[in-house]
Short mmCIF file of C-alpha atoms in Angstrom, two decimals:
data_model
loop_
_atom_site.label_atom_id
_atom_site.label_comp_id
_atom_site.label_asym_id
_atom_site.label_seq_id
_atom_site.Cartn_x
_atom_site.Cartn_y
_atom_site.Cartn_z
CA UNK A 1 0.00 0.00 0.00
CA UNK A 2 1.76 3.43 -0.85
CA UNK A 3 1.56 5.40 2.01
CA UNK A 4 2.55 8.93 3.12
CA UNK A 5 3.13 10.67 6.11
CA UNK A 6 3.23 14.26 6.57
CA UNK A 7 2.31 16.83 9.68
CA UNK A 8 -1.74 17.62 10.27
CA UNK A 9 -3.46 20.30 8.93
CA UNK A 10 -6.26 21.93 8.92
CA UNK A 11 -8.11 20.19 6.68
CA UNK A 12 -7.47 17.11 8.27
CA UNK A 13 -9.77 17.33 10.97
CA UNK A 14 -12.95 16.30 9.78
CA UNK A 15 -11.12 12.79 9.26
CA UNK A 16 -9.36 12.48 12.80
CA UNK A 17 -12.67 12.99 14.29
CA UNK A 18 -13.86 10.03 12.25
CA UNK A 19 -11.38 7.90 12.64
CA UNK A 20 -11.12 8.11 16.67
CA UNK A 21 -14.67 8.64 17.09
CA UNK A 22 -14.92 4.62 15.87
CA UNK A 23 -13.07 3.54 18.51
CA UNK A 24 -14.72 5.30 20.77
CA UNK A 25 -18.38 3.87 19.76
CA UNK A 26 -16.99 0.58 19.28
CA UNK A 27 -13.91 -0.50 21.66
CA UNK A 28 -12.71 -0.43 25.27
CA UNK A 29 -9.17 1.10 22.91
CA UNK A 30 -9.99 4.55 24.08
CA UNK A 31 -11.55 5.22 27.79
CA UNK A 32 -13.96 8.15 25.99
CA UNK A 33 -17.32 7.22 25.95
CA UNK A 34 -18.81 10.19 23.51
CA UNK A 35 -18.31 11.08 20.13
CA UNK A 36 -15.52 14.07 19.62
CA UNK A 37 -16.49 16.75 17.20
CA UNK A 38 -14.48 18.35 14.68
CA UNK A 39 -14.01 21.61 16.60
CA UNK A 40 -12.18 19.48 19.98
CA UNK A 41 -10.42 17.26 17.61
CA UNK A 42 -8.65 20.63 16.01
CA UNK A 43 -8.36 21.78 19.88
CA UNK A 44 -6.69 18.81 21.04
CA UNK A 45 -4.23 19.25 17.75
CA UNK A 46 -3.69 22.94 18.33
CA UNK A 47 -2.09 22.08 22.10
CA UNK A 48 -0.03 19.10 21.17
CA UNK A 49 1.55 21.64 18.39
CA UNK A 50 1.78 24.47 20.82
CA UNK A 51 4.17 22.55 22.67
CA UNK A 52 6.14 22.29 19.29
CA UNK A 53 5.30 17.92 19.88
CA UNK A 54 4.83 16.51 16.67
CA UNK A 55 0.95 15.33 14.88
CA UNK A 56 1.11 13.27 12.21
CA UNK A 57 -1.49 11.91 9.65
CA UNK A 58 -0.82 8.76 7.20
CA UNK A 59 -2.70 9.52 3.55
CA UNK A 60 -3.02 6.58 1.09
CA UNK A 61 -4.73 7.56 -2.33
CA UNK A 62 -5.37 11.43 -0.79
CA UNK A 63 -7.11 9.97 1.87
CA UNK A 64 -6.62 10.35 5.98
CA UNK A 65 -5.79 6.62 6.80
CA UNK A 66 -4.69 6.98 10.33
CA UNK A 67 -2.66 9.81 12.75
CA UNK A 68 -0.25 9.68 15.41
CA UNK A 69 1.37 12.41 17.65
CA UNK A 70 3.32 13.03 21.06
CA UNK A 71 1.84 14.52 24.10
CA UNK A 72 3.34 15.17 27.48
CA UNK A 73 3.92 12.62 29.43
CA UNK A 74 2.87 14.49 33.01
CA UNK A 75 2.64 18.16 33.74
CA UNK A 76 5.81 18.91 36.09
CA UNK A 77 9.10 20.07 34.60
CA UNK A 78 11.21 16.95 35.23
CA UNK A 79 8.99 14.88 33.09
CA UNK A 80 9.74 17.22 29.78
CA UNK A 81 11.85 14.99 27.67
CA UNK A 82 9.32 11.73 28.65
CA UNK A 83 6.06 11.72 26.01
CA UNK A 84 3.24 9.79 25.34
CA UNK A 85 2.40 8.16 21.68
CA UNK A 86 -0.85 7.56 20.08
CA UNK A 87 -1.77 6.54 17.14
CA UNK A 88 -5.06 5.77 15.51
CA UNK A 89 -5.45 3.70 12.26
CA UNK A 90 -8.83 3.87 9.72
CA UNK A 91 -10.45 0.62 10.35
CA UNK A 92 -10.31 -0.72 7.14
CA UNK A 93 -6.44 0.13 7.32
CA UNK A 94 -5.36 -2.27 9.80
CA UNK A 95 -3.18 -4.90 9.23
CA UNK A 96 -1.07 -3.63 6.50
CA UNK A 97 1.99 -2.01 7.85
CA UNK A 98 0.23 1.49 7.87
CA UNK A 99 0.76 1.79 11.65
CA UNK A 100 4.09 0.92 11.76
CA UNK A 101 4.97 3.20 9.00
CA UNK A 102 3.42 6.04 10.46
CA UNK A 103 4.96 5.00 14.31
CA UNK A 104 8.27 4.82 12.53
CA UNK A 105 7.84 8.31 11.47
CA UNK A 106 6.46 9.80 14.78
CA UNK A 107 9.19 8.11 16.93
CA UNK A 108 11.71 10.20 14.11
CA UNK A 109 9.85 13.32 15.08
CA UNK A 110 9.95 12.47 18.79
CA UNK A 111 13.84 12.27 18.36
CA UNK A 112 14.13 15.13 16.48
CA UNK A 113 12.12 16.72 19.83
CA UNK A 114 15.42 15.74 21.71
CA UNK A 115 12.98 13.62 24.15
CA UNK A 116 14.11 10.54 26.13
CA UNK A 117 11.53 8.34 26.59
CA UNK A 118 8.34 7.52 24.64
CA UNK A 119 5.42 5.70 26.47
CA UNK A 120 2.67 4.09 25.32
CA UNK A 121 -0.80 3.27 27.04
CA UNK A 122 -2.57 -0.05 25.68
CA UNK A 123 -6.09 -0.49 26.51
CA UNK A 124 -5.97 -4.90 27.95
CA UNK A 125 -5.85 -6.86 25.37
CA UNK A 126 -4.53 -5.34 22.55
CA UNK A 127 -2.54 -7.80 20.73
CA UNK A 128 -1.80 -6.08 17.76
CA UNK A 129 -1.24 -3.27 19.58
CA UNK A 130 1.17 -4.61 22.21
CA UNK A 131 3.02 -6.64 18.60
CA UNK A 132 3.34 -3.01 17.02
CA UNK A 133 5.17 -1.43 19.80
CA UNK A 134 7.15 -4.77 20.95
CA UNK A 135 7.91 -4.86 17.26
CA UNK A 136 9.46 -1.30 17.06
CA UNK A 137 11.46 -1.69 20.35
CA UNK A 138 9.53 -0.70 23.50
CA UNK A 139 9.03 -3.18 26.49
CA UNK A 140 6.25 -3.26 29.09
CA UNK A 141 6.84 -1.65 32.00
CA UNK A 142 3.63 -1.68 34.18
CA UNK A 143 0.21 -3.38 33.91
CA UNK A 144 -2.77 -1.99 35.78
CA UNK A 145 -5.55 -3.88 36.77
CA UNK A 146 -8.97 -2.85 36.06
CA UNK A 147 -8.61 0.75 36.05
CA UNK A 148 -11.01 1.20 33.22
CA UNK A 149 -14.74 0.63 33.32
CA UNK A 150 -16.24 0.85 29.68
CA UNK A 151 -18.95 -2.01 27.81
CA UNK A 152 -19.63 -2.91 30.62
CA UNK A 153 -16.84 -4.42 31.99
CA UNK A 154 -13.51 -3.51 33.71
CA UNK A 155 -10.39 -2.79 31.50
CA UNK A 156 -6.67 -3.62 32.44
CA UNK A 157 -3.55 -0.84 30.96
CA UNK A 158 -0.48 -1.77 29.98
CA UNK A 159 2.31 1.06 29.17
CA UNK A 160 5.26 0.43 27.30
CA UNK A 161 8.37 2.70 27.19
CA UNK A 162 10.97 3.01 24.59
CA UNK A 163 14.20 4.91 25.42
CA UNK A 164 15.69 6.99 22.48
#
């Protein structure tokens, strides 16, 4: 699949809402439980840039296939070179190396940030998930138990941490 990866923009925002808002109708992946519009999506964007952290969005055939992008890890100053990475793929665009493409490109980014560490939460189980980010280097480095309540049942969290 010919894939590209470039930094969000404006335009892009319609599609990010889609693509996350699946999840978040449809899985325990993400802990929201309602629908994010296209205004908080472009909100949500707007801070992770502010902080000069990198958003990126995968295209395939001029289409938004997926995004990924950095956020702070915790608020106080010691934690500024730790982030967290997310990434969200189109449903139909699982499977088929888009994720790792695009995670290849944001852990780039997060380098070029001069961070440290890169952390990412998985919502329990997750195997593709947990294969992606095993796959590019990070280990697990805490599971919590049941810390999530969404479907109607309890969720575990895993994080894995890659050091740059």
């Amino acid at each position: 699949m010919d894939v590209s990866v470039r930094t969000v923009k404006e335009s892009d925002f319609t599609a990010l809402a889609r693509i996350y808002n699946h999840y978040v109708s449809t899985t325990v992946i993400t802990f929201e439980t309602e629908p994010v519009t296209e205004a908080e999506m472009a909100h949500r964007v707007s801070e992770a840039l502010a902080t000069s952290l990198p958003w990126l969005v995968a295209e395939a055939a001029g289409c938004v296939v997926g995004y990924a992008y950095a956020s702070k890890w915790k608020g106080r100053c010691a934690y500024r070179f730790s982030v967290e990475a997310t990434i969200y793929l189109d449903a139909s665009h699982t499977g088929k190396g888009v994720g790792s493409q695009l995670y290849k490109a944001l852990i780039a980014a997060i380098r070029a940030a001069s961070m440290h560490a890169v952390i990412g939460g998985i919502a329990l189980p997750n195997e593709p998930s947990i294969g992606l980010h095993e796959r590019l280097g990070f280990k697990k480095v805490a599971h919590f138990e049941q810390v999530g309540y969404k479907q109607d049942r309890w969720v575990d969290v895993g994080y894995w941490q890659l050091l740059l």
